[in-house]
C-alpha positions as MATLAB code, in Angstrom:
seq = 'REALFGVKLLRDGTITLASDVAFTAKLLTFGVSPTSSTGFVTFYRATTAAMCLAMEISPRPLCLEATAAPECEDLIWSNVPRSKTESEFRQLTTTIGVISLLFLWTAAIQLCFTLSSLSTLKRLGWKTVDRLQPGSYGYEMLTTIVPVVLLSGLLVLLPFILQYISIRYEHVKLYSQVQDCVLKRYFAFQLVNVYLLITTGTLLNAFKEILHKPSVLLSLLSDSLPTVAVYFTTLLVLKAFVALPFELSRAFPLLESTFAKLCGCAPRTARYWREGVFAPLELRYGWIYPSLMLVMVICFVYAPIAPIVCPFGLVYFVGAAAVYRHQALYVYTPRAEAGGALWFGVVRHTLFGLACGNATLVSMLVFKFSFLAATVTAPLVAVPIVGSVFFDQVYGRKCSQITLARVIEMD';
ca = [
       0.000    0.000    0.000;
       2.850    2.410    0.783;
       4.437    1.617   -2.578;
       1.167    2.348   -4.369;
       0.844    5.622   -2.455;
       4.389    6.586   -3.463;
       3.703    5.778   -7.114;
       0.503    7.839   -7.023;
       2.331   10.759   -5.411;
       5.069   10.565   -8.049;
       2.449   10.448  -10.802;
       0.581   13.478   -9.464;
       3.817   15.419   -9.034;
       4.915   14.596  -12.590;
       1.553   15.680  -14.010;
       1.642   18.933  -12.011;
       5.199   19.652  -13.140;
       4.309   18.941  -16.775;
       1.259   21.211  -16.617;
       3.322   24.022  -15.031;
       5.973   23.672  -17.731;
       3.291   23.722  -20.432;
       1.650   26.772  -18.867;
       5.005   28.588  -18.696;
       5.786   27.704  -22.311;
       2.387   28.996  -23.380;
       2.966   32.215  -21.430;
       6.256   32.776  -23.248;
       4.922   31.971  -26.717;
       1.213   32.343  -27.452;
      -0.076   33.886  -24.219;
      -2.982   32.708  -22.070;
      -5.155   35.759  -21.526;
      -8.610   35.309  -23.040;
      -9.951   38.232  -20.993;
      -8.362   41.480  -19.923;
      -6.963   42.010  -16.422;
      -7.140   45.795  -16.830;
     -10.175   47.914  -16.030;
     -10.953   51.620  -15.785;
     -13.065   53.212  -13.040;
     -14.369   56.793  -13.175;
     -14.721   58.750   -9.908;
     -16.818   61.845   -9.510;
     -14.448   63.401   -6.950;
     -10.658   63.609   -7.033;
     -10.476   63.062   -3.252;
     -12.108   59.629   -3.542;
      -9.757   58.645   -6.354;
      -6.684   59.755   -4.359;
      -7.827   57.767   -1.314;
      -8.360   54.715   -3.493;
      -4.814   55.019   -4.856;
      -3.305   55.364   -1.374;
      -5.038   52.421    0.351;
      -4.973   48.648   -0.060;
      -7.972   47.617   -2.138;
      -8.000   43.910   -1.339;
      -6.662   41.861    1.615;
      -5.416   39.206   -0.809;
      -1.851   39.861   -2.027;
      -1.274   40.351   -5.756;
      -5.027   40.311   -6.322;
      -6.103   43.869   -7.094;
      -3.981   46.962   -7.623;
      -5.058   50.544   -8.268;
      -3.013   53.006  -10.296;
      -3.785   56.381  -11.799;
      -5.244   56.034  -15.275;
      -2.924   57.210  -18.066;
      -3.924   59.354  -20.999;
      -5.683   57.551  -23.829;
      -2.834   58.364  -26.221;
      -0.344   56.685  -23.865;
      -2.181   53.358  -24.000;
      -1.168   50.642  -26.444;
      -4.680   49.315  -26.969;
      -3.599   46.053  -28.589;
      -1.769   45.106  -25.364;
      -4.493   46.161  -22.906;
      -6.257   42.743  -22.919;
      -3.036   40.963  -21.930;
      -2.756   39.748  -18.339;
      -0.255   41.295  -15.953;
       1.237   37.880  -15.093;
       2.001   37.149  -18.734;
       3.552   40.586  -19.283;
       5.722   40.438  -16.148;
       6.875   36.893  -16.911;
       7.896   37.897  -20.419;
       9.661   40.990  -19.094;
      11.630   38.747  -16.725;
      12.738   36.431  -19.531;
      13.649   39.415  -21.713;
      15.721   40.909  -18.891;
      17.571   37.606  -18.484;
      18.206   37.556  -22.234;
      19.497   41.140  -22.185;
      21.858   40.335  -19.301;
      23.153   37.290  -21.197;
      23.700   39.451  -24.274;
      25.617   41.989  -22.182;
      28.116   39.268  -21.284;
      28.510   38.469  -24.989;
      28.912   42.112  -26.018;
      32.688   41.628  -26.029;
      32.330   39.571  -29.197;
      30.460   42.428  -30.926;
      33.159   44.934  -29.968;
      35.922   42.623  -31.128;
      34.067   42.025  -34.419;
      33.904   45.774  -35.146;
      37.630   46.194  -34.553;
      38.474   43.029  -36.497;
      36.489   44.121  -39.552;
      38.422   47.393  -39.665;
      41.867   45.814  -39.231;
      44.347   45.793  -42.111;
      44.767   42.008  -42.080;
      41.021   41.382  -42.297;
      40.547   43.840  -45.164;
      43.435   42.248  -47.021;
      41.906   38.823  -46.485;
      38.563   40.105  -47.819;
      40.188   41.133  -51.104;
      41.193   44.776  -50.621;
      44.661   44.516  -52.178;
      45.560   48.218  -51.957;
      45.478   48.114  -48.168;
      49.222   47.397  -48.120;
      49.863   50.894  -49.490;
      48.538   52.496  -46.315;
      51.454   53.669  -44.233;
      51.269   54.293  -40.468;
      50.654   57.988  -39.911;
      48.911   58.565  -43.233;
      45.390   59.972  -43.455;
      43.882   56.724  -44.752;
      45.601   54.653  -42.087;
      44.358   56.906  -39.272;
      40.825   56.890  -40.695;
      40.829   53.098  -40.902;
      42.213   52.474  -37.427;
      40.402   55.202  -35.461;
      37.263   56.391  -37.265;
      35.977   53.178  -38.882;
      35.771   51.100  -35.629;
      33.892   53.948  -33.931;
      31.426   54.189  -36.829;
      30.834   50.416  -36.888;
      30.273   50.174  -33.154;
      28.072   53.292  -33.108;
      25.993   51.855  -35.956;
      25.540   48.641  -33.991;
      24.400   50.629  -30.950;
      21.971   52.638  -33.102;
      20.126   49.422  -34.028;
      19.564   48.406  -30.399;
      16.675   50.834  -29.574;
      14.672   49.560  -32.573;
      15.071   45.969  -31.356;
      14.400   46.792  -27.692;
      11.251   48.793  -28.477;
       9.917   46.079  -30.789;
      10.436   43.456  -28.065;
       8.703   45.604  -25.420;
       5.618   46.167  -27.578;
       5.291   42.903  -29.515;
       6.642   40.316  -27.078;
       6.426   41.736  -23.552;
       3.048   43.380  -24.310;
       3.756   46.497  -22.257;
       0.517   48.460  -22.020;
       1.802   52.055  -21.821;
       4.028   53.777  -24.339;
       5.781   55.656  -21.522;
       6.623   52.305  -19.906;
       8.007   51.112  -23.244;
      10.319   54.116  -23.310;
      11.339   53.400  -19.713;
      12.240   49.784  -20.603;
      14.244   50.946  -23.624;
      16.014   53.583  -21.518;
      17.122   51.102  -18.836;
      18.349   48.423  -21.216;
      19.934   50.772  -23.724;
      21.811   52.566  -20.936;
      23.038   49.189  -19.666;
      24.459   48.436  -23.115;
      26.071   51.885  -23.287;
      27.674   51.495  -19.848;
      28.941   47.974  -20.510;
      30.269   49.154  -23.858;
      32.389   51.846  -22.145;
      34.051   49.482  -19.688;
      34.513   46.673  -22.172;
      36.308   49.071  -24.514;
      38.602   50.047  -21.642;
      39.541   46.486  -20.667;
      38.927   44.163  -23.624;
      41.671   45.406  -25.956;
      44.306   45.309  -23.218;
      43.370   41.828  -22.043;
      43.282   40.339  -25.549;
      46.533   41.942  -26.721;
      48.481   40.922  -23.617;
      46.778   37.589  -22.953;
      49.985   35.505  -23.184;
      51.900   37.941  -21.026;
      49.160   37.848  -18.374;
      49.218   34.032  -18.359;
      52.967   33.941  -17.742;
      52.958   36.784  -15.225;
      49.498   37.558  -13.713;
      50.882   40.419  -11.632;
      51.232   42.471  -14.835;
      47.414   42.699  -15.141;
      47.043   45.629  -12.734;
      49.699   47.739  -14.418;
      48.266   46.967  -17.872;
      44.775   48.030  -16.829;
      46.052   51.247  -15.250;
      47.981   52.083  -18.430;
      45.036   51.273  -20.723;
      42.637   53.770  -19.116;
      44.340   56.937  -20.443;
      45.092   55.416  -23.868;
      41.446   54.501  -24.567;
      40.613   58.195  -24.076;
      41.593   58.679  -27.737;
      38.738   56.393  -28.802;
      36.198   58.182  -26.605;
      37.410   61.585  -27.818;
      36.808   60.417  -31.381;
      33.365   59.180  -30.331;
      32.443   62.556  -28.829;
      33.658   64.364  -31.947;
      31.481   62.121  -34.132;
      28.493   62.638  -31.868;
      28.923   66.408  -31.860;
      29.708   66.993  -35.528;
      27.959   64.060  -37.249;
      25.141   62.697  -35.074;
      23.700   66.087  -34.045;
      23.630   67.546  -37.599;
      22.073   64.287  -38.784;
      19.399   64.622  -36.097;
      18.768   68.184  -37.232;
      18.487   67.201  -40.897;
      15.729   64.589  -40.330;
      17.017   62.616  -43.315;
      15.138   59.382  -42.588;
      11.649   60.994  -42.336;
      12.390   62.890  -45.558;
      13.334   59.679  -47.366;
      10.249   57.880  -45.999;
       7.811   60.602  -47.050;
       9.467   61.000  -50.474;
       9.338   57.267  -51.126;
       5.681   57.142  -50.007;
       4.755   59.983  -52.387;
       6.579   58.282  -55.272;
       4.586   55.125  -54.556;
       1.306   57.041  -54.773;
       0.646   57.292  -51.025;
       0.211   61.052  -50.894;
      -1.805   62.322  -47.893;
      -5.410   62.778  -49.028;
      -7.342   62.888  -45.755;
      -6.717   63.960  -42.165;
      -6.114   60.329  -41.202;
      -3.036   60.186  -43.456;
      -1.510   63.035  -41.444;
      -2.108   61.216  -38.129;
      -0.855   57.717  -38.944;
       1.900   55.988  -40.826;
       4.641   57.787  -42.714;
       3.056   61.237  -42.502;
       2.309   61.049  -38.762;
       3.847   63.751  -36.534;
       7.325   62.862  -35.290;
       7.578   62.008  -31.609;
      10.443   62.480  -29.186;
      11.585   59.007  -28.124;
      12.994   59.637  -24.670;
      14.195   56.062  -24.246;
      16.443   56.526  -27.288;
      17.834   60.012  -26.628;
      18.396   59.979  -22.871;
      20.893   57.044  -22.933;
      22.996   58.806  -25.579;
      23.196   61.912  -23.395;
      23.949   59.850  -20.295;
      26.698   57.971  -22.173;
      28.546   61.258  -22.764;
      28.080   62.141  -19.089;
      29.509   58.763  -17.996;
      32.520   59.213  -20.307;
      33.161   62.643  -18.800;
      32.713   61.253  -15.263;
      35.241   58.486  -15.933;
      37.888   60.573  -17.692;
      37.607   63.938  -15.930;
      40.279   63.008  -13.323;
      42.219   60.626  -15.614;
      42.340   62.300  -19.047;
      40.782   65.800  -18.731;
      41.240   66.424  -22.465;
      37.943   64.541  -22.961;
      35.902   67.118  -21.015;
      36.071   70.015  -23.559;
      34.726   67.693  -26.243;
      31.922   66.698  -23.875;
      31.142   70.385  -23.333;
      30.995   70.971  -27.089;
      28.606   68.037  -27.461;
      26.252   69.227  -24.718;
      26.185   72.789  -26.071;
      25.245   71.439  -29.493;
      22.769   68.904  -28.052;
      21.005   71.629  -26.041;
      20.524   73.753  -29.167;
      19.503   70.841  -31.431;
      17.026   69.138  -29.093;
      15.533   72.465  -27.980;
      14.780   73.225  -31.624;
      13.452   69.702  -32.268;
      11.237   69.711  -29.186;
       9.744   73.131  -30.020;
       9.273   72.879  -33.776;
       9.588   69.253  -34.928;
       8.463   66.701  -32.374;
       4.876   66.321  -31.215;
       4.282   64.777  -27.765;
       2.390   61.517  -28.030;
       1.025   61.704  -24.476;
       1.731   63.397  -21.167;
       3.225   60.921  -18.673;
       3.833   63.437  -15.884;
       7.630   63.189  -15.960;
       7.592   59.437  -15.329;
      11.067   58.964  -16.829;
      12.800   61.796  -15.000;
      13.633   59.944  -11.781;
      14.981   57.049  -13.840;
      17.270   59.475  -15.677;
      18.508   60.944  -12.380;
      19.018   57.447  -10.953;
      21.031   56.248  -13.942;
      23.088   59.459  -14.072;
      24.040   59.138  -10.420;
      24.893   55.488  -10.990;
      27.170   56.592  -13.843;
      28.825   59.072  -11.449;
      29.368   56.240   -8.953;
      30.957   54.160  -11.735;
      33.259   57.066  -12.617;
      34.336   57.411   -8.973;
      34.847   53.645   -8.728;
      37.040   53.772  -11.846;
      39.200   56.473  -10.240;
      39.559   54.421   -7.049;
      40.447   51.318   -9.077;
      43.113   53.178  -11.025;
      44.654   54.479   -7.796;
      44.752   50.918   -6.496;
      46.346   49.714   -9.753;
      48.974   52.445   -9.325;
      49.535   51.262   -5.703;
      48.398   54.629   -4.314;
      46.497   53.024   -1.460;
      46.255   56.152    0.714;
      44.667   58.187   -2.091;
      42.363   55.264   -2.931;
      41.238   55.039    0.703;
      40.474   58.771    0.844;
      38.475   58.750   -2.425;
      36.661   55.443   -1.784;
      33.701   57.076    0.086;
      32.949   59.087   -3.070;
      31.623   55.872   -4.643;
      28.828   55.626   -2.084;
      27.774   59.302   -2.171;
      25.868   59.158   -5.535;
      24.179   55.887   -4.561;
      23.018   57.329   -1.218;
      21.814   60.435   -3.047;
      19.854   58.332   -5.524;
      18.128   56.396   -2.728;
      17.381   59.664   -0.897;
      15.808   61.272   -3.976;
      13.662   58.199   -4.628;
      12.438   57.958   -1.054;
      11.835   61.656   -0.418;
      10.761   63.015   -3.804;
       9.933   59.980   -5.946;
       6.963   58.820   -3.874;
       5.475   62.304   -3.565;
       5.761   62.881   -7.301;
       4.327   59.499   -8.301;
       0.760   60.518   -7.450;
      -1.174   63.600   -6.441;
      -1.333   64.291   -2.702;
      -4.510   64.283   -0.654;
      -4.030   67.930    0.372;
      -3.913   68.991   -3.273;
      -7.037   67.074   -4.310;
      -8.996   68.486   -1.361;
      -8.162   71.948   -2.693;
      -9.232   70.840   -6.171;
     -12.608   69.557   -4.956;
];
């Protein structure tokens, strides 16, 4: 009888495990939400709505949650019927995939530098590459500008992929949340890209030397930090004098509208001007903020190590302020008002970048065996993190929803 009970228990456990695996697989592929888990409630008084947002609606955990309703234009209506469990589970798997890809980003960086190397171009059939002499204009272009352009082009493709995944696979219901997801993941790629560029080239070039004498690693890393500043200076120059004018020119929308008109898709009704190719351009915060924060992180890292980078960062920010002010006033049309939902994320990521810059300075002092200076500057790593937590706790909560005192005045 005990053996039969054990077999029955094993059978039931196997069936339960198989059903859970099947349910998880269905969540990740087709989805299992025949009905929507999202509803909208209209209140006649703002005070009642604010009280509902501040209190627990149900005693059961993870049963019923109340949030302030977004604007209609901020909703992605095709994703509204999706369940919250399905969306969160898919966001978790996507985050795991992004983290895995971050660990493999070294291969992408190495590929960009390999494709622009003289030996690779010669192997691909470019026979005149042997004529390039070190110090010549063509040689400098090939070894400094081309890798930056290739890697920047690869980074430009990431926001398209990340936004498509957030809307089509994760089924995020708000466009502002889509931009927030793109901002977080794109900034992670930008940050990892900075530190991989600092360390990868040194480790690969001196791999045999490190194997024979591991103690050389610290001195190699400390020497590589100032030398990589040349790459980041070139990157800032390209951003300031190529990327910003390209943003101002709006070449891609011009090509799209011209091609649509040539194909006979000229705007005939008001609907043509609202949708598709002729729709008003929108400011994608999740795409632009990480590019600005990348320049800030580069300046944070190299301000105490190679200060020559900072003037180029200043030139970029002066140009970016003029370009994006013009675009925001005269070109872009806001899709919806999210109440500054992304601002605290931008502050949080910027302060984290400052902490990374301070940690880089401390690490370099340790590599140079300046332990007293490293000990004195070590607390600077924690200051931005403490400030970020303070801002979130003190200001983030108060700004996330309207206060009861304000709604009483409104009523």
